[in-house]
Amino acid sequence: MSIPLSYPLMLAAALFGIGLYGALSQRNAIRILMGIELMLNAVNINLVAFAYYLEGAAAAGQVFALFIMTVSAAEVALALAIILLLAKREKHIDIEQVNLLRW
Amino acid sequence: MPVDGSLRLILPEIIVAGTGLLALTAGLVSRRSRLPGFVSMLGLAAAAYFLLAEVAGETTQIWSGTVLVDGFSTLFKAVFLGIAALIALVSFDYIERNGLPAGEFHLLVLLATVGMMFMAGSLNLITIYIGLECLALASYALTGMLRGSAKSTEASLKYILIGAISSGVILFGMSLVFGVAGSVHLAEINAALAGGTPMLPVLLAGMVFLVAGLGVKMAAVPFHMWAPDVYHGAPAPVAAFLITASEAAAFAAALRIFLVGLPAIQEHWTTVFVALAVITMTFGNVTAIVQTNMRRMLAYSAVAQAGYVMVGLAVASERAVSAMIYYLIAYAFATIGAFAVVILLGRYHPAEDIADYRGLGRRAPLLALTLTVFMLSFIGIPPTAGFFGKFYLFQSAVAAGMPWLALIMVLNSMVSIPYYWGVVQTMYLREGETDAPLPAPAGVRWTAAIGLAATLILGLFPDQVVQLVSAVQVVPALLSGGL
């Protein structure tokens, strides 16, 4: 009684789509970060699901997922630091108002 | 960790990372902001020595295939070390003048270099991803280093948000490829896909995600939106570093992923890269024409140059790969040299408009002359390196039966003449507000001189360089005989 592989894959695809939509449509920098986190978690679901169903490649998929979690934590920490820098100077974190650089 | 000599093969990486920590310490204990720069250059020289004396010539995989040492990786690592050293050299004066924390600056540049070295030195998707992130995180921080500048913070915010999205896209592609092929090692992926796969649509989706994600890192249109802002807002030496080294690393990783891992679906990705190359070079060149800011003009020119290099990726023959590497090296020297002049001018004219270059021919005759040579190299006029870079790419496109692609490259080069030549005209033909000579700091002068020498040497002895470059193979020899 195992779940077919297509179920977690569809979940991951949907989650990735929601995350990408969120990251591209939001104006608040923190919300964009949340969208990015959804995308990365979708990738992790994909990897772990494949690792479960593939013979002999389980370790690689799970290790990959662990690395992604670690790196994404570092990425978010850095992103929050940069957002904090912006918030201190500009008193907002709305990326639509961050537009000094335009041609 | 077994002491079987395998550690020796990544000694250059270890030295670079250790030097980063030393530079950070030097920045903490010494008030002199130049010390970390000297530490960094010494460490890079030591790493280059070990790379060329100990590692060069070896072709082997260590640690269950997570790290690969071969001619291709050694060549790219040498290029990265050289670029990092030039960046350290050119940024002495810039760091002092802008009050940047010197230790942190050099630490981040060196860590980014380590990331790039691992990107070029592996066939394992996990290692490539870690290298990519190591480079990316250091670049985001470097971009935002001018803390007093709103432009720098904005560039860094845009860079990290778009960069993180692109990492997610690359990872989704990698996870799909992993699922179809059942391995994270590119050679095993190739072996698994060689006989065809029932999950071709999933594999193609993975390929599309990989192309889009790596396209962001290479600044290919339509994924280039971050590039002009980052190259404009980042500290000038960092912009030069990102345009040259970071882009070269993205191309190195793309070459490995597509040529070693996914040759089974080459017809599909060739089509995508041809389209991307044409759009990228055309858009970059046309947009560069209307720029009035020097940094932004160079940024769009960088987008256009990425389009030219991508022609090699689309053709994907052995000849095309060596042409790409030659082009990347030639372009790196000319760009860093040009940025040396930009850094000098930025000291007196913070706006960095092209109009500020008026009368430079009289104010700093030698530097104006070197900048002219770099612009000629960007256009592709002999005997500069840029000419032969483009020439070899044309040749490879024609040899692969895509003469129309070569024709589009030629047309694009002609479109690019006005904006590069416009800088030269501004320097020599337009009167400046002042004739006061511009004294250049030693670091800037040396960087410009090295860039000039390399541009001319690569242009005068192209055959020898190409011979050297074409000796390396993207698909390492140890794989052609089976794993």
PDB file of C-alpha atoms in Angstrom, chain B residues 133-282:
ATOM      1  CA  GLU B 133      25.822  28.870  -3.814  1.00  0.00           C
ATOM      2  CA  CYS B 134      29.249  29.538  -2.291  1.00  0.00           C
ATOM      3  CA  LEU B 135      29.914  31.903  -5.184  1.00  0.00           C
ATOM      4  CA  ALA B 136      26.423  33.391  -5.090  1.00  0.00           C
ATOM      5  CA  LEU B 137      26.232  34.114  -1.351  1.00  0.00           C
ATOM      6  CA  ALA B 138      29.650  35.793  -1.392  1.00  0.00           C
ATOM      7  CA  SER B 139      28.615  37.859  -4.441  1.00  0.00           C
ATOM      8  CA  TYR B 140      25.386  39.060  -2.815  1.00  0.00           C
ATOM      9  CA  ALA B 141      27.326  40.274   0.214  1.00  0.00           C
ATOM     10  CA  LEU B 142      30.039  41.868  -1.931  1.00  0.00           C
ATOM     11  CA  THR B 143      27.437  43.720  -3.985  1.00  0.00           C
ATOM     12  CA  GLY B 144      25.971  45.315  -0.873  1.00  0.00           C
ATOM     13  CA  MET B 145      29.308  46.262   0.666  1.00  0.00           C
ATOM     14  CA  LEU B 146      28.976  50.008   0.087  1.00  0.00           C
ATOM     15  CA  ARG B 147      26.705  50.391   3.051  1.00  0.00           C
ATOM     16  CA  GLY B 148      26.340  54.129   2.725  1.00  0.00           C
ATOM     17  CA  SER B 149      25.181  53.864  -0.866  1.00  0.00           C
ATOM     18  CA  ALA B 150      21.491  53.338  -1.578  1.00  0.00           C
ATOM     19  CA  LYS B 151      22.393  52.030  -5.039  1.00  0.00           C
ATOM     20  CA  SER B 152      24.602  49.323  -3.608  1.00  0.00           C
ATOM     21  CA  THR B 153      21.925  48.102  -1.171  1.00  0.00           C
ATOM     22  CA  GLU B 154      19.317  48.123  -3.916  1.00  0.00           C
ATOM     23  CA  ALA B 155      21.575  46.160  -6.276  1.00  0.00           C
ATOM     24  CA  SER B 156      22.320  43.648  -3.559  1.00  0.00           C
ATOM     25  CA  LEU B 157      18.630  43.172  -2.682  1.00  0.00           C
ATOM     26  CA  LYS B 158      17.667  42.662  -6.313  1.00  0.00           C
ATOM     27  CA  TYR B 159      20.591  40.328  -6.793  1.00  0.00           C
ATOM     28  CA  ILE B 160      19.815  38.076  -3.835  1.00  0.00           C
ATOM     29  CA  LEU B 161      16.085  37.848  -4.573  1.00  0.00           C
ATOM     30  CA  ILE B 162      16.561  37.038  -8.267  1.00  0.00           C
ATOM     31  CA  GLY B 163      19.574  34.856  -7.481  1.00  0.00           C
ATOM     32  CA  ALA B 164      17.649  32.834  -4.913  1.00  0.00           C
ATOM     33  CA  ILE B 165      14.736  32.353  -7.320  1.00  0.00           C
ATOM     34  CA  SER B 166      17.161  31.181 -10.002  1.00  0.00           C
ATOM     35  CA  SER B 167      18.784  28.754  -7.537  1.00  0.00           C
ATOM     36  CA  GLY B 168      15.338  27.314  -6.849  1.00  0.00           C
ATOM     37  CA  VAL B 169      14.723  26.923 -10.581  1.00  0.00           C
ATOM     38  CA  ILE B 170      18.106  25.243 -11.162  1.00  0.00           C
ATOM     39  CA  LEU B 171      17.441  22.893  -8.241  1.00  0.00           C
ATOM     40  CA  PHE B 172      14.009  21.939  -9.560  1.00  0.00           C
ATOM     41  CA  GLY B 173      15.641  21.092 -12.882  1.00  0.00           C
ATOM     42  CA  MET B 174      18.357  19.082 -11.130  1.00  0.00           C
ATOM     43  CA  SER B 175      15.774  17.182  -9.082  1.00  0.00           C
ATOM     44  CA  LEU B 176      13.850  16.206 -12.232  1.00  0.00           C
ATOM     45  CA  VAL B 177      17.031  15.095 -14.008  1.00  0.00           C
ATOM     46  CA  PHE B 178      17.998  13.124 -10.898  1.00  0.00           C
ATOM     47  CA  GLY B 179      14.578  11.479 -10.856  1.00  0.00           C
ATOM     48  CA  VAL B 180      14.721  10.441 -14.499  1.00  0.00           C
ATOM     49  CA  ALA B 181      18.329   9.269 -14.550  1.00  0.00           C
ATOM     50  CA  GLY B 182      18.592   7.992 -10.985  1.00  0.00           C
ATOM     51  CA  SER B 183      21.941   9.597 -10.243  1.00  0.00           C
ATOM     52  CA  VAL B 184      23.476  12.936  -9.353  1.00  0.00           C
ATOM     53  CA  HIS B 185      26.716  12.158 -11.194  1.00  0.00           C
ATOM     54  CA  LEU B 186      26.755  13.595 -14.706  1.00  0.00           C
ATOM     55  CA  ALA B 187      28.584  10.658 -16.283  1.00  0.00           C
ATOM     56  CA  GLU B 188      26.113   8.176 -14.766  1.00  0.00           C
ATOM     57  CA  ILE B 189      23.230  10.408 -15.864  1.00  0.00           C
ATOM     58  CA  ASN B 190      24.612  10.263 -19.393  1.00  0.00           C
ATOM     59  CA  ALA B 191      24.955   6.475 -19.237  1.00  0.00           C
ATOM     60  CA  ALA B 192      21.393   6.113 -17.932  1.00  0.00           C
ATOM     61  CA  LEU B 193      19.946   8.336 -20.643  1.00  0.00           C
ATOM     62  CA  ALA B 194      22.002   6.943 -23.527  1.00  0.00           C
ATOM     63  CA  GLY B 195      19.444   4.279 -24.437  1.00  0.00           C
ATOM     64  CA  GLY B 196      16.504   6.685 -24.347  1.00  0.00           C
ATOM     65  CA  THR B 197      14.072   7.113 -21.503  1.00  0.00           C
ATOM     66  CA  PRO B 198      10.344   6.580 -21.113  1.00  0.00           C
ATOM     67  CA  MET B 199      10.152   9.766 -19.057  1.00  0.00           C
ATOM     68  CA  LEU B 200      11.337  12.100 -21.835  1.00  0.00           C
ATOM     69  CA  PRO B 201       8.788  14.879 -21.064  1.00  0.00           C
ATOM     70  CA  VAL B 202       9.964  15.045 -17.440  1.00  0.00           C
ATOM     71  CA  LEU B 203      13.587  15.142 -18.599  1.00  0.00           C
ATOM     72  CA  LEU B 204      12.811  17.950 -21.054  1.00  0.00           C
ATOM     73  CA  ALA B 205      11.055  19.899 -18.297  1.00  0.00           C
ATOM     74  CA  GLY B 206      14.178  19.451 -16.157  1.00  0.00           C
ATOM     75  CA  MET B 207      16.310  20.710 -19.040  1.00  0.00           C
ATOM     76  CA  VAL B 208      14.142  23.803 -19.457  1.00  0.00           C
ATOM     77  CA  PHE B 209      14.449  24.606 -15.740  1.00  0.00           C
ATOM     78  CA  LEU B 210      18.237  24.113 -15.900  1.00  0.00           C
ATOM     79  CA  VAL B 211      18.551  26.382 -18.937  1.00  0.00           C
ATOM     80  CA  ALA B 212      16.399  29.082 -17.325  1.00  0.00           C
ATOM     81  CA  GLY B 213      18.212  28.943 -13.974  1.00  0.00           C
ATOM     82  CA  LEU B 214      21.698  28.904 -15.487  1.00  0.00           C
ATOM     83  CA  GLY B 215      20.532  31.578 -17.936  1.00  0.00           C
ATOM     84  CA  VAL B 216      19.987  33.885 -14.970  1.00  0.00           C
ATOM     85  CA  LYS B 217      23.552  33.260 -13.782  1.00  0.00           C
ATOM     86  CA  MET B 218      24.941  33.898 -17.282  1.00  0.00           C
ATOM     87  CA  ALA B 219      22.784  37.038 -17.665  1.00  0.00           C
ATOM     88  CA  ALA B 220      21.080  35.711 -20.803  1.00  0.00           C
ATOM     89  CA  VAL B 221      18.081  37.679 -22.080  1.00  0.00           C
ATOM     90  CA  PRO B 222      15.233  37.378 -20.985  1.00  0.00           C
ATOM     91  CA  PHE B 223      16.723  36.394 -17.598  1.00  0.00           C
ATOM     92  CA  HIS B 224      19.151  39.328 -17.474  1.00  0.00           C
ATOM     93  CA  MET B 225      17.038  41.879 -15.554  1.00  0.00           C
ATOM     94  CA  TRP B 226      19.324  41.799 -12.514  1.00  0.00           C
ATOM     95  CA  ALA B 227      22.570  42.230 -14.437  1.00  0.00           C
ATOM     96  CA  PRO B 228      22.603  45.947 -15.369  1.00  0.00           C
ATOM     97  CA  ASP B 229      21.430  46.952 -11.894  1.00  0.00           C
ATOM     98  CA  VAL B 230      23.997  44.810 -10.106  1.00  0.00           C
ATOM     99  CA  TYR B 231      26.880  45.788 -12.403  1.00  0.00           C
ATOM    100  CA  HIS B 232      25.882  49.436 -11.940  1.00  0.00           C
ATOM    101  CA  GLY B 233      25.186  49.461  -8.201  1.00  0.00           C
ATOM    102  CA  ALA B 234      27.900  47.128  -6.902  1.00  0.00           C
ATOM    103  CA  PRO B 235      31.339  48.456  -5.922  1.00  0.00           C
ATOM    104  CA  ALA B 236      33.282  48.796  -9.194  1.00  0.00           C
ATOM    105  CA  PRO B 237      35.873  46.051  -8.544  1.00  0.00           C
ATOM    106  CA  VAL B 238      33.057  43.698  -7.542  1.00  0.00           C
ATOM    107  CA  ALA B 239      31.202  44.471 -10.768  1.00  0.00           C
ATOM    108  CA  ALA B 240      34.344  43.619 -12.750  1.00  0.00           C
ATOM    109  CA  PHE B 241      34.690  40.388 -10.762  1.00  0.00           C
ATOM    110  CA  LEU B 242      31.078  39.353 -11.373  1.00  0.00           C
ATOM    111  CA  ILE B 243      31.107  40.194 -15.101  1.00  0.00           C
ATOM    112  CA  THR B 244      34.248  38.154 -15.697  1.00  0.00           C
ATOM    113  CA  ALA B 245      34.723  35.342 -13.182  1.00  0.00           C
ATOM    114  CA  SER B 246      31.149  34.664 -12.136  1.00  0.00           C
ATOM    115  CA  GLU B 247      29.985  34.488 -15.728  1.00  0.00           C
ATOM    116  CA  ALA B 248      32.888  32.239 -16.717  1.00  0.00           C
ATOM    117  CA  ALA B 249      32.005  29.909 -13.829  1.00  0.00           C
ATOM    118  CA  ALA B 250      28.372  29.755 -14.955  1.00  0.00           C
ATOM    119  CA  PHE B 251      29.500  28.819 -18.465  1.00  0.00           C
ATOM    120  CA  ALA B 252      31.916  26.198 -17.100  1.00  0.00           C
ATOM    121  CA  ALA B 253      29.117  24.577 -15.088  1.00  0.00           C
ATOM    122  CA  ALA B 254      26.730  24.755 -18.050  1.00  0.00           C
ATOM    123  CA  LEU B 255      29.295  23.118 -20.338  1.00  0.00           C
ATOM    124  CA  ARG B 256      29.718  20.247 -17.905  1.00  0.00           C
ATOM    125  CA  ILE B 257      26.023  19.770 -17.228  1.00  0.00           C
ATOM    126  CA  PHE B 258      24.894  19.826 -20.845  1.00  0.00           C
ATOM    127  CA  LEU B 259      27.869  18.268 -22.645  1.00  0.00           C
ATOM    128  CA  VAL B 260      28.722  15.581 -20.105  1.00  0.00           C
ATOM    129  CA  GLY B 261      25.321  14.910 -18.559  1.00  0.00           C
ATOM    130  CA  LEU B 262      22.709  15.587 -21.211  1.00  0.00           C
ATOM    131  CA  PRO B 263      24.159  14.875 -24.684  1.00  0.00           C
ATOM    132  CA  ALA B 264      21.227  12.477 -25.167  1.00  0.00           C
ATOM    133  CA  ILE B 265      18.867  15.421 -25.660  1.00  0.00           C
ATOM    134  CA  GLN B 266      21.372  17.683 -27.418  1.00  0.00           C
ATOM    135  CA  GLU B 267      19.013  18.532 -30.293  1.00  0.00           C
ATOM    136  CA  HIS B 268      16.599  20.040 -27.789  1.00  0.00           C
ATOM    137  CA  TRP B 269      18.994  22.193 -25.810  1.00  0.00           C
ATOM    138  CA  THR B 270      20.880  23.296 -28.902  1.00  0.00           C
ATOM    139  CA  THR B 271      17.689  24.889 -30.217  1.00  0.00           C
ATOM    140  CA  VAL B 272      17.094  26.689 -26.926  1.00  0.00           C
ATOM    141  CA  PHE B 273      20.667  27.988 -26.704  1.00  0.00           C
ATOM    142  CA  VAL B 274      20.670  29.188 -30.319  1.00  0.00           C
ATOM    143  CA  ALA B 275      17.518  31.201 -29.636  1.00  0.00           C
ATOM    144  CA  LEU B 276      18.890  32.547 -26.338  1.00  0.00           C
ATOM    145  CA  ALA B 277      22.233  33.480 -27.942  1.00  0.00           C
ATOM    146  CA  VAL B 278      20.571  35.448 -30.746  1.00  0.00           C
ATOM    147  CA  ILE B 279      18.154  37.271 -28.418  1.00  0.00           C
ATOM    148  CA  THR B 280      20.859  37.966 -25.835  1.00  0.00           C
ATOM    149  CA  MET B 281      23.443  39.494 -28.138  1.00  0.00           C
ATOM    150  CA  THR B 282      20.908  41.526 -30.085  1.00  0.00           C
TER     151      THR B 282
END
